Coordinates of C-alpha atoms in Angstrom, one line a residue:
M699 CA 32.2 10.1 3.1
G700 CA 33.1 12.1 6.2
S701 CA 34.3 10.7 9.5
C702 CA 31.6 10.1 12.1
P703 CA 33.3 8.6 15.1
Y704 CA 30.5 9.0 17.6
T705 CA 27.7 7.5 15.7
S706 CA 27.2 4.2 17.6
V707 CA 27.4 5.7 21.0
L708 CA 25.0 8.5 20.2
Q709 CA 22.5 6.1 18.6
A710 CA 22.1 4.4 22.0
F711 CA 21.5 7.7 23.7
Y712 CA 19.1 8.7 21.0
S713 CA 17.0 5.6 21.6
L714 CA 16.9 6.4 25.3
V715 CA 15.6 9.9 24.6
L716 CA 12.8 8.6 22.4
T717 CA 11.7 6.4 25.3
Y718 CA 11.7 9.3 27.7
I719 CA 9.4 11.4 25.6
S720 CA 7.1 8.6 24.7
K721 CA 4.2 9.9 26.7
D722 CA 3.8 12.9 24.6
A723 CA 1.7 11.3 21.8
T724 CA -0.4 9.1 23.9
D725 CA -1.4 11.2 27.0
G726 CA -5.1 11.1 27.4
I727 CA -5.8 8.7 24.5
S728 CA -7.8 5.7 25.3
S729 CA -7.6 2.2 23.8
V730 CA -9.4 1.7 20.5
P731 CA -12.7 -0.2 20.6
N732 CA -13.1 -3.2 18.4
L733 CA -15.0 -2.8 15.2
N734 CA -18.5 -4.3 15.6
D735 CA -19.2 -6.4 12.5
G736 CA -22.5 -5.7 10.9
A737 CA -23.0 -2.4 12.8
T738 CA -24.7 0.6 11.1
Y739 CA -23.5 4.2 11.3
D740 CA -24.8 7.3 9.6
F741 CA -21.4 8.0 8.1
I742 CA -18.4 5.9 7.5
I743 CA -15.1 7.7 6.9
V744 CA -12.3 5.6 5.3
G745 CA -8.9 6.9 6.3
A746 CA -7.9 8.9 9.3
G747 CA -5.4 11.2 7.6
S748 CA -5.3 15.0 7.1
A749 CA -8.9 15.0 5.8
G750 CA -10.4 12.1 7.7
C751 CA -9.6 13.4 11.2
V752 CA -11.1 16.8 10.3
L753 CA -14.3 15.2 8.9
A754 CA -14.6 12.9 12.0
N755 CA -14.4 16.0 14.2
R756 CA -16.8 18.2 12.3
L757 CA -19.5 15.5 11.5
S758 CA -19.5 14.3 15.1
E759 CA -20.3 17.8 16.2
V760 CA -23.9 16.9 15.3
A761 CA -25.0 14.7 18.2
D762 CA -27.6 12.9 16.1
Y763 CA -25.0 11.6 13.7
S764 CA -23.2 8.4 14.4
V765 CA -19.7 8.5 12.8
L766 CA -17.3 5.6 12.2
L767 CA -13.6 6.5 11.3
I768 CA -11.6 3.6 9.9
E769 CA -7.8 3.6 9.8
A770 CA -5.5 0.9 8.5
G771 CA -2.6 2.1 10.7
G772 CA -2.5 2.4 14.5
E773 CA -2.1 5.0 17.1
E774 CA 0.3 7.8 16.3
P775 CA 3.7 7.0 17.9
Y776 CA 5.7 9.3 20.0
E777 CA 8.5 10.0 17.4
T778 CA 6.1 12.0 15.3
N779 CA 5.9 14.7 17.9
V780 CA 9.5 15.9 17.4
P781 CA 10.0 18.1 14.3
A782 CA 13.6 17.1 13.9
F783 CA 12.7 13.4 13.5
V784 CA 10.6 14.1 10.5
F785 CA 12.7 12.2 7.9
N786 CA 13.4 9.3 10.3
L787 CA 9.7 8.4 9.9
F788 CA 10.0 7.9 6.1
G789 CA 10.3 4.1 5.4
S790 CA 9.2 3.3 8.9
A791 CA 6.3 1.1 10.1
I792 CA 3.9 4.1 9.9
D793 CA 4.7 4.6 6.2
W794 CA 2.8 2.8 3.5
N795 CA 6.2 2.5 1.8
Y796 CA 4.8 3.0 -1.7
T797 CA 7.2 3.3 -4.7
A798 CA 6.6 4.3 -8.3
E799 CA 7.4 2.3 -11.4
P800 CA 10.9 2.9 -12.6
Q801 CA 11.1 5.6 -15.3
I802 CA 14.2 7.0 -17.0
R803 CA 13.5 10.7 -16.1
A804 CA 12.5 10.0 -12.5
C805 CA 14.9 9.2 -9.6
G806 CA 17.8 8.2 -11.9
G807 CA 15.7 5.3 -13.3
Q808 CA 15.1 3.9 -9.8
R809 CA 11.8 3.5 -8.0
C810 CA 10.7 6.8 -6.6
P811 CA 9.6 6.3 -3.0
F812 CA 6.4 8.0 -1.8
A813 CA 6.1 8.6 2.0
R814 CA 2.4 8.2 3.0
G815 CA 1.4 8.1 6.6
K816 CA -0.2 4.9 7.9
T817 CA -1.3 6.0 11.3
L818 CA -3.9 8.2 13.0
G819 CA -3.1 11.6 11.4
G820 CA -2.0 10.0 8.2
T821 CA 0.7 11.9 6.3
S822 CA 0.2 14.9 8.6
S823 CA 2.0 12.8 11.2
I824 CA 5.1 12.3 9.1
N825 CA 5.3 15.3 6.8
S826 CA 7.7 18.3 7.1
L827 CA 5.0 20.3 9.1
V828 CA 4.8 23.1 6.5
Y829 CA 1.6 25.1 6.6
N830 CA 1.4 26.6 3.1
R831 CA -2.0 27.1 1.5
G832 CA -0.7 27.8 -2.0
N833 CA -1.6 30.7 -4.3
P834 CA -5.0 32.3 -4.4
L835 CA -4.9 31.9 -8.1
D836 CA -4.8 28.1 -7.7
Y837 CA -8.4 28.1 -6.2
D838 CA -9.7 30.7 -8.7
A839 CA -8.5 28.3 -11.4
W840 CA -10.5 25.4 -9.8
E841 CA -13.7 27.5 -10.1
K842 CA -12.9 28.5 -13.7
Q843 CA -12.6 24.8 -14.5
G844 CA -16.3 24.4 -13.6
N845 CA -16.2 23.9 -9.9
P846 CA -18.5 26.6 -8.3
G847 CA -17.8 27.4 -4.7
W848 CA -14.1 26.6 -4.8
S849 CA -12.6 30.1 -5.6
Y850 CA -10.2 31.7 -3.2
K851 CA -12.8 33.9 -1.6
D852 CA -15.0 30.8 -1.1
V853 CA -12.2 28.7 0.5
L854 CA -10.4 31.3 2.6
P855 CA -13.0 31.1 5.4
Y856 CA -12.4 27.4 5.7
F857 CA -8.6 27.9 6.0
K858 CA -9.2 30.4 8.8
K859 CA -11.8 28.1 10.4
S860 CA -9.1 25.5 11.3
E861 CA -6.4 27.9 12.2
N862 CA -5.1 28.9 15.6
N863 CA -2.2 31.1 14.7
L864 CA 0.2 31.5 17.6
D865 CA 2.5 34.1 15.9
P866 CA 1.3 37.6 16.9
F867 CA 2.4 39.2 13.6
F868 CA 0.3 36.8 11.6
A869 CA -2.6 36.4 14.1
N870 CA -3.2 40.1 13.9
D871 CA -3.7 39.9 10.1
T872 CA -7.3 39.0 10.4
K873 CA -7.8 39.2 6.6
F874 CA -5.8 36.0 6.1
H875 CA -5.4 34.5 9.5
S876 CA -7.3 33.6 12.6
T877 CA -7.0 32.2 16.1
G878 CA -9.2 29.8 18.1
G879 CA -9.3 26.9 15.6
Y880 CA -8.2 23.3 16.3
L881 CA -5.0 23.5 14.3
S882 CA -2.1 25.4 15.9
V883 CA 0.2 27.1 13.4
S884 CA 3.4 29.1 14.1
Q885 CA 6.9 29.5 13.0
F886 CA 9.5 27.2 14.5
P887 CA 10.9 28.3 17.9
Y888 CA 14.6 27.7 16.9
E889 CA 16.8 28.8 14.1
D890 CA 20.6 28.1 13.7
R891 CA 23.1 30.4 12.1
Y892 CA 23.0 28.7 8.7
T893 CA 19.2 29.0 8.6
Q894 CA 19.6 32.7 9.4
A895 CA 22.2 33.0 6.7
I896 CA 19.9 31.5 4.1
F897 CA 17.2 34.0 4.9
D898 CA 19.7 36.9 4.9
A899 CA 21.2 35.8 1.6
S900 CA 17.8 35.5 0.0
T901 CA 16.9 39.1 0.9
E902 CA 20.4 40.2 -0.2
V903 CA 19.7 38.9 -3.8
G904 CA 16.4 40.6 -3.9
F905 CA 13.7 38.3 -2.5
K906 CA 11.4 40.2 -0.2
P907 CA 10.1 38.7 3.1
V908 CA 6.4 37.6 2.5
D909 CA 3.6 35.6 4.0
F910 CA 3.0 32.6 1.7
N911 CA -0.5 32.3 3.2
S912 CA -1.6 35.7 1.9
D913 CA -2.2 37.2 -1.6
H914 CA 1.4 38.3 -2.0
V915 CA 3.6 35.2 -2.2
S916 CA 6.7 35.9 -4.3
G917 CA 9.7 36.1 -2.0
V918 CA 11.3 34.4 1.0
M919 CA 9.7 33.2 4.1
R920 CA 10.4 31.6 7.5
L921 CA 7.8 29.0 7.1
Q922 CA 4.7 28.6 9.3
A923 CA 4.3 25.1 10.6
T924 CA 1.7 22.8 12.1
Q925 CA 3.3 22.9 15.5
E926 CA 2.9 24.4 18.9
N927 CA 5.9 25.2 21.2
G928 CA 8.1 22.7 19.3
K929 CA 5.6 19.9 19.1
R930 CA 4.0 18.6 15.9
M931 CA 0.3 19.2 15.5
S932 CA -0.9 16.4 13.2
T933 CA -4.6 16.3 12.4
N934 CA -4.9 13.5 14.9
L935 CA -3.5 15.5 17.8
A936 CA -5.3 18.7 16.6
F937 CA -8.7 17.4 15.6
L938 CA -9.2 13.9 17.2
K939 CA -7.4 14.0 20.6
P940 CA -9.5 16.9 22.0
I941 CA -12.8 15.1 21.3
R942 CA -12.4 11.4 21.0
N943 CA -13.1 10.6 24.6
K944 CA -15.9 13.1 24.8
R945 CA -18.2 12.2 21.9
E946 CA -20.0 8.9 22.2
N947 CA -21.3 9.2 18.7
L948 CA -17.7 9.0 17.3
H949 CA -16.2 5.5 16.9
I950 CA -12.6 5.0 15.8
A951 CA -11.3 1.7 14.5
T952 CA -7.6 1.3 13.8
G953 CA -5.7 -1.6 12.2
V954 CA -8.6 -2.1 9.8
R955 CA -8.2 -2.1 6.0
V956 CA -11.2 -1.4 3.8
T957 CA -11.0 -3.8 0.9
K958 CA -14.2 -2.9 -1.0
L959 CA -17.1 -0.5 -1.1
L960 CA -20.6 -2.1 -0.8
I961 CA -22.7 -0.8 -3.6
H962 CA -26.2 -1.8 -4.7
A963 CA -25.9 -2.7 -8.3
H964 CA -29.5 -2.0 -9.2
N965 CA -29.5 1.6 -8.2
K966 CA -25.8 2.3 -7.8
T967 CA -26.0 3.3 -4.1
A968 CA -23.2 2.9 -1.6
Y969 CA -24.3 1.4 1.6
G970 CA -21.2 0.3 3.5
V971 CA -17.7 -1.2 3.3
Q972 CA -16.1 -4.5 3.5
Y973 CA -13.0 -4.8 5.7
V974 CA -10.2 -7.0 7.0
S975 CA -7.9 -6.8 10.0
E976 CA -4.4 -5.6 9.1
N977 CA -2.7 -8.1 11.4
Q978 CA -5.3 -11.0 11.4
R979 CA -6.3 -11.3 7.8
N980 CA -8.8 -14.1 8.5
R981 CA -10.9 -11.5 10.4
T982 CA -13.2 -9.9 7.9
G983 CA -16.5 -8.2 8.1
K984 CA -18.9 -5.5 6.9
V985 CA -20.2 -2.3 8.3
F986 CA -23.0 -0.2 6.9
A987 CA -23.7 3.4 6.4
S988 CA -27.3 4.8 6.4
R989 CA -26.3 8.2 5.0
E990 CA -22.9 8.2 3.3
V991 CA -19.6 6.5 2.8
I992 CA -16.7 9.0 2.5
L993 CA -13.4 8.0 1.0
S994 CA -10.5 10.0 2.6
A995 CA -7.8 7.4 2.0
G996 CA -5.5 9.7 -0.1
A997 CA -4.3 10.1 -3.7
F998 CA -3.2 6.5 -3.9
N999 CA -5.5 4.5 -1.7
S1000 CA -8.8 6.2 -2.6
P1001 CA -8.5 5.3 -6.3
Q1002 CA -7.3 1.8 -5.4
I1003 CA -10.4 1.2 -3.3
L1004 CA -12.7 2.6 -6.0
L1005 CA -11.1 0.4 -8.6
L1006 CA -11.4 -2.7 -6.4
S1007 CA -15.1 -1.8 -6.0
G1008 CA -15.9 -1.6 -9.7
I1009 CA -15.5 2.2 -10.2
G1010 CA -12.9 3.1 -12.7
P1011 CA -11.7 2.7 -16.3
E1012 CA -13.7 -0.1 -17.9
V1013 CA -10.7 -1.6 -19.7
T1014 CA -8.8 -1.9 -16.4
L1015 CA -11.7 -3.5 -14.5
K1016 CA -12.5 -6.0 -17.2
K1017 CA -8.9 -7.3 -17.4
L1018 CA -9.2 -8.1 -13.7
E1019 CA -12.7 -9.5 -14.0
I1020 CA -14.1 -6.9 -11.6
P1021 CA -17.7 -6.1 -12.4
V1022 CA -18.0 -2.6 -13.8
I1023 CA -20.4 -0.4 -11.8
Q1024 CA -19.2 2.9 -13.1
N1025 CA -16.8 3.6 -16.0
S1026 CA -14.8 6.5 -14.8
K1027 CA -11.3 8.1 -15.1
V1028 CA -10.3 7.0 -11.6
G1029 CA -6.5 7.1 -11.1
Y1030 CA -5.7 9.5 -14.0
N1031 CA -4.5 13.1 -13.6
L1032 CA -1.8 12.2 -11.0
Q1033 CA 0.2 15.3 -10.1
D1034 CA 3.1 15.9 -7.7
H1035 CA 5.7 18.5 -6.7
Y1036 CA 9.1 17.2 -7.7
T1037 CA 12.6 18.3 -8.3
D1038 CA 16.0 17.6 -9.9
P1039 CA 18.6 17.4 -7.0
G1040 CA 22.3 18.0 -7.5
I1041 CA 23.4 21.5 -6.5
R1042 CA 24.7 21.6 -2.9
F1043 CA 26.3 24.0 -0.5
K1044 CA 29.1 22.7 1.6
M1045 CA 30.5 24.0 4.9
T1046 CA 34.1 25.0 4.8
N1047 CA 34.6 23.8 8.4
T1048 CA 35.3 20.1 7.9
Q1049 CA 34.9 19.3 11.6
N1050 CA 31.3 20.5 11.5
I1051 CA 29.7 17.1 11.4
T1052 CA 31.8 15.7 14.3
K1053 CA 30.9 18.8 16.3
S1054 CA 27.2 18.3 15.4
Q1055 CA 27.2 14.8 16.6
L1056 CA 28.5 16.0 20.0
E1057 CA 25.6 18.5 20.1
I1058 CA 22.9 15.7 20.2
L1059 CA 23.1 15.4 23.9
P1060 CA 22.6 19.2 24.7
G1061 CA 20.0 19.3 21.9
A1062 CA 18.0 16.5 23.6
L1063 CA 18.2 18.2 27.0
K1064 CA 17.0 21.5 25.5
Y1065 CA 14.0 19.7 23.9
I1066 CA 12.9 17.4 26.8
R1067 CA 9.6 18.7 28.0
P1068 CA 8.4 21.2 29.1
K1069 CA 11.1 23.3 27.4
R1070 CA 10.9 22.1 23.8
T1071 CA 13.5 24.4 22.5
G1072 CA 16.8 24.0 20.6
P1073 CA 17.4 22.2 17.3
W1074 CA 15.0 19.3 17.9
S1075 CA 12.1 21.8 17.9
C1076 CA 12.6 22.7 14.2
T1077 CA 13.5 21.3 10.8
A1078 CA 16.8 23.2 10.4
T1079 CA 17.5 25.0 7.1
S1080 CA 14.4 23.5 5.4
Q1081 CA 12.2 26.0 7.4
I1082 CA 13.2 28.6 4.8
D1083 CA 11.6 28.7 1.4
I1084 CA 11.8 31.0 -1.6
N1085 CA 8.9 31.4 -4.1
Y1086 CA 10.5 32.1 -7.4
Q1087 CA 8.7 33.1 -10.6
S1088 CA 10.4 31.8 -13.8
T1089 CA 10.3 33.3 -17.3
F1090 CA 7.5 30.9 -18.2
V1091 CA 5.0 32.7 -16.0
N1092 CA 3.2 35.9 -17.1
K1093 CA 5.0 38.7 -15.3
S1094 CA 1.8 40.7 -15.1
I1095 CA 0.5 38.3 -12.4
E1096 CA 2.1 37.1 -9.2
Y1097 CA 2.2 33.4 -9.7
P1098 CA 5.5 31.7 -8.7
D1099 CA 6.1 28.4 -10.3
I1100 CA 9.2 27.3 -8.3
Q1101 CA 9.6 26.8 -4.6
I1102 CA 13.2 26.6 -3.5
N1103 CA 14.0 24.6 -0.3
F1104 CA 17.2 24.1 1.5
F1105 CA 17.4 20.5 2.7
P1106 CA 20.1 19.7 5.3
N1107 CA 22.2 16.6 4.8
S1108 CA 25.2 14.9 6.2
T1109 CA 28.4 13.4 4.8
C1110 CA 27.8 10.6 7.3
G1111 CA 25.0 9.4 5.0
E1112 CA 21.6 8.3 6.2
G1113 CA 21.1 7.3 9.8
T1114 CA 18.6 7.6 12.6
N1115 CA 20.1 10.8 14.1
P1116 CA 17.9 13.9 13.9
F1117 CA 18.5 15.5 10.5
V1118 CA 19.2 18.9 12.1
Y1119 CA 22.8 18.0 12.5
Y1120 CA 24.3 18.4 9.0
D1121 CA 27.3 19.6 7.0
I1122 CA 25.7 19.9 3.6
I1123 CA 22.7 21.9 2.4
N1124 CA 21.0 20.6 -0.7
F1125 CA 19.5 23.3 -3.0
I1126 CA 16.1 21.9 -4.0
P1127 CA 14.1 23.7 -6.8
I1128 CA 10.6 22.3 -6.6
L1129 CA 8.1 22.5 -9.6
L1130 CA 5.0 23.9 -8.1
R1131 CA 2.7 23.5 -11.2
P1132 CA 4.2 20.7 -13.4
K1133 CA 2.7 20.1 -16.8
S1134 CA 3.4 16.3 -16.6
R1135 CA 0.7 14.0 -15.5
G1136 CA 0.9 10.5 -14.1
L1137 CA -1.4 7.5 -13.4
V1138 CA -2.4 5.3 -10.4
T1139 CA -3.9 1.9 -11.3
I1140 CA -4.0 -1.7 -10.1
N1141 CA -3.0 -5.0 -11.6
T1142 CA -4.5 -7.4 -9.1
T1143 CA -7.6 -7.8 -7.0
D1144 CA -5.5 -8.3 -3.9
P1145 CA -6.3 -5.3 -1.6
F1146 CA -3.0 -5.8 0.2
S1147 CA -0.9 -5.3 -3.0
H1148 CA 0.4 -1.8 -3.6
P1149 CA -1.2 0.3 -6.2
I1150 CA 0.8 0.8 -9.5
I1151 CA 2.1 4.3 -9.7
Y1152 CA 3.4 6.0 -12.9
T1153 CA 4.8 9.4 -12.1
N1154 CA 5.8 10.5 -15.7
Y1155 CA 8.1 13.1 -14.2
F1156 CA 9.6 15.6 -16.8
N1157 CA 7.5 14.1 -19.6
A1158 CA 6.6 17.8 -20.4
S1159 CA 9.6 19.6 -21.8
Q1160 CA 8.7 22.8 -20.1
D1161 CA 9.1 21.2 -16.7
I1162 CA 12.8 20.5 -17.5
D1163 CA 13.4 24.1 -18.6
T1164 CA 11.6 25.6 -15.6
V1165 CA 13.5 23.6 -13.0
L1166 CA 16.9 24.2 -14.7
E1167 CA 16.2 27.9 -14.8
A1168 CA 15.9 28.0 -11.0
S1169 CA 19.5 26.8 -10.6
K1170 CA 20.7 30.3 -11.3
V1171 CA 19.4 31.3 -7.8
A1172 CA 21.9 29.0 -6.2
H1173 CA 24.8 30.8 -8.0
Q1174 CA 23.4 34.2 -6.8
L1175 CA 23.2 33.0 -3.2
A1176 CA 26.8 31.7 -3.3
N1177 CA 28.1 35.2 -4.0
T1178 CA 26.3 36.9 -1.1
T1179 CA 28.0 38.3 2.0
A1180 CA 25.7 36.2 4.2
F1181 CA 26.9 32.9 2.8
Q1182 CA 30.6 33.9 2.7
K1183 CA 30.3 35.0 6.4
V1184 CA 29.3 31.5 7.6
G1185 CA 31.5 29.6 5.1
L1186 CA 28.8 28.2 2.7
V1187 CA 30.4 27.2 -0.6
L1188 CA 28.6 26.2 -3.8
D1189 CA 29.3 22.7 -5.0
T1190 CA 28.2 22.3 -8.7
T1191 CA 29.9 18.9 -9.2
Y1192 CA 26.5 17.3 -10.0
E1193 CA 24.6 20.3 -11.2
P1194 CA 21.9 18.8 -13.6
T1195 CA 21.8 19.3 -17.3
R1196 CA 18.9 18.8 -19.7
S1197 CA 20.6 15.8 -21.2
Q1198 CA 21.0 14.2 -17.8
I1199 CA 17.4 14.7 -16.8
E1200 CA 16.2 13.2 -20.1
T1201 CA 18.5 10.2 -19.7
G1202 CA 18.6 9.9 -15.9
S1203 CA 22.3 9.8 -16.2
N1204 CA 23.5 12.2 -13.5
P1205 CA 26.0 10.2 -11.4
F1206 CA 24.7 11.8 -8.2
W1207 CA 21.3 10.2 -8.7
K1208 CA 22.9 6.8 -9.1
Q1209 CA 25.0 7.0 -5.9
T1210 CA 22.6 8.7 -3.6
P1211 CA 19.6 7.1 -2.0
V1212 CA 16.5 8.5 -3.7
E1213 CA 14.5 9.1 -0.6
F1214 CA 13.6 12.8 -0.1
M1215 CA 15.5 13.8 -3.3
Y1216 CA 13.0 13.8 -6.1
S1217 CA 9.3 13.7 -5.1
I1218 CA 8.2 16.1 -2.5
C1219 CA 5.5 13.6 -1.7
H1220 CA 2.5 15.7 -2.6
P1221 CA 0.5 13.4 -4.9
C1222 CA -3.0 14.5 -5.8
G1223 CA -5.6 14.7 -8.6
T1224 CA -6.4 11.0 -9.0
C1225 CA -10.2 11.5 -8.4
K1226 CA -10.5 14.8 -10.2
M1227 CA -13.2 17.2 -9.3
G1228 CA -15.0 18.7 -12.3
P1229 CA -18.3 19.4 -14.1
D1230 CA -20.2 16.5 -15.7
S1231 CA -19.1 17.9 -19.1
D1232 CA -15.5 17.0 -18.1
P1233 CA -14.8 13.4 -19.2
D1234 CA -11.9 13.1 -16.8
A1235 CA -13.9 14.2 -13.7
V1236 CA -14.6 11.6 -11.0
V1237 CA -16.4 13.8 -8.5
D1238 CA -18.5 16.9 -8.8
A1239 CA -18.1 20.2 -6.9
Q1240 CA -20.0 18.6 -4.0
L1241 CA -17.3 15.9 -4.0
K1242 CA -20.0 13.3 -4.9
V1243 CA -18.8 10.4 -7.0
Y1244 CA -20.4 10.6 -10.5
G1245 CA -22.9 7.8 -11.0
I1246 CA -22.9 6.5 -7.4
A1247 CA -25.3 7.7 -4.7
N1248 CA -24.2 8.3 -1.1
L1249 CA -20.5 8.2 -1.9
R1250 CA -18.0 11.1 -1.7
V1251 CA -14.2 11.5 -2.0
V1252 CA -12.7 14.0 0.4
D1253 CA -8.9 14.2 0.2
A1254 CA -6.0 15.4 -2.1
S1255 CA -7.2 13.2 -4.9
I1256 CA -10.1 15.6 -5.8
M1257 CA -7.8 18.5 -6.6
P1258 CA -8.3 19.2 -10.4
T1259 CA -4.9 20.9 -10.4
I1260 CA -2.2 20.9 -7.8
T1261 CA -1.8 23.9 -5.5
S1262 CA 1.3 26.0 -5.5
G1263 CA 2.3 25.0 -1.9
N1264 CA 2.6 22.0 0.4
L1265 CA -0.7 20.1 0.3
N1266 CA -1.6 19.5 3.9
A1267 CA -3.2 22.9 4.6
G1268 CA -5.2 22.6 1.4
V1269 CA -6.5 19.1 2.3
I1270 CA -7.6 20.3 5.7
M1271 CA -9.5 23.1 4.0
I1272 CA -11.1 20.6 1.6
A1273 CA -12.3 18.6 4.6
E1274 CA -13.6 21.6 6.4
K1275 CA -15.6 22.7 3.4
A1276 CA -16.8 19.1 2.7
A1277 CA -18.1 18.8 6.3
D1278 CA -20.4 21.8 5.7
L1279 CA -21.5 20.4 2.3
I1280 CA -22.4 17.1 3.9
K1281 CA -24.2 18.7 6.9
K1282 CA -26.2 20.8 4.4
S1283 CA -27.2 17.7 2.4
H1284 CA -28.5 16.0 5.5
S1285 CA -29.8 18.9 7.5

């Protein structure tokens, strides 16, 4: 480990800075009203994450609709505003802190952690801010699987509906981008010399600069992010904050966990939810929906709530003595973007990390409002991505299957300092369309127990071959003039092999904390959308749950196949489209 002599002093300063900027996330936000037990609303939305906040905004546009948004977490805290603090939020009080069951090929046999936001804004409040819609072919594939209305030409207007693109270059491309939406999107306002070197080295080895949110996506990009002038734009800040004190028909309840859906057994119709207070578990109650209940609790919590309510695999429910209302493949088809960490680039300047620590003070001063510049306004080297097409993809189509990210790290190990001060850059080849599938299930009727997660990473042999092939890009970058100029040197000490992946035996995986190193935290697919002829489908193309009236699922869990990009943009699109589907149903 490197020497980090200033850590304790700077931690105290860091805490003071957090206190100073604490107003940013709470300005103009009123206290949350108590949930009125026994009340009836037109729509109940369960989960105020990337989808739930969008739905709450769009449905409450109709003055005649009364809308209740229920969130287990609380108000979004001030730390979420700062892009550089992104990984400080993993494992915090606003993270559900889920972990997967240990499996040999995943996380070196340890439990893989899954960061999931437990706050208004959900995971959009703690993610890496990337705005990446994926490949147009992803959505065309959804339609070909029997989901009419979900092709790229059908969903593109919904991506644009949300977007307020602040970069003139992209905003002028009206075919793929737009302005005036609730969600501010732009490239980060700051870039250090190593980030610039990664971009230059990528072009030097042949990757062309592209826009990942267009129809030509193979190449390198300075990522667009859900941020405005160096401040995160979660779906809470983008979609809820502007309207929550202005629309009397929108009610928001925080610190409330939905434990069960209320369903009439005789006609299989959802009519409300049962809930309990997060902090006072003797406080329980029920609220009712006259039109629909909408699950937007995410790829883990939505299936958990369905299972607890009697919707899911019959064999699972009977073991737990849960009355079976609908036998369904809830929890199956789990997909995620994941990787095999090991290759790193080191900086030849061994004093870099000590120097970086001393830069925390000027970095904070540059960021303090209203300036919001400097390293705290970005995510360092991870704001550069390469879309790489392996030999396993048909070369006649543009369909990259690897996304290469450059994750900054420190020889000081984990701490609470912003991660933009670093002396190591991890080369992260991410599987965009893995063949492996996992499972989410439950083994208890206790709604406060975590769902059981089986990732099944690298179960498909091709996933191993694909991710290993991408390693050659690291070797190409190491030989570029751009890397040599700034002193970035390839460290292949722990470069993974097929045998190590199959046995989980790479020593790097055993000695390194597994956070941020395997899963990219993009779980989806556990309430699969598909036609009624698909035995694995849980919802139809209208996102209605098969066999249950007045119940929909609107979140990442409905994705039949994972998209080739960070999921947040796709989930927001799903919610935008779902809002129109719902309005049309109740026009």
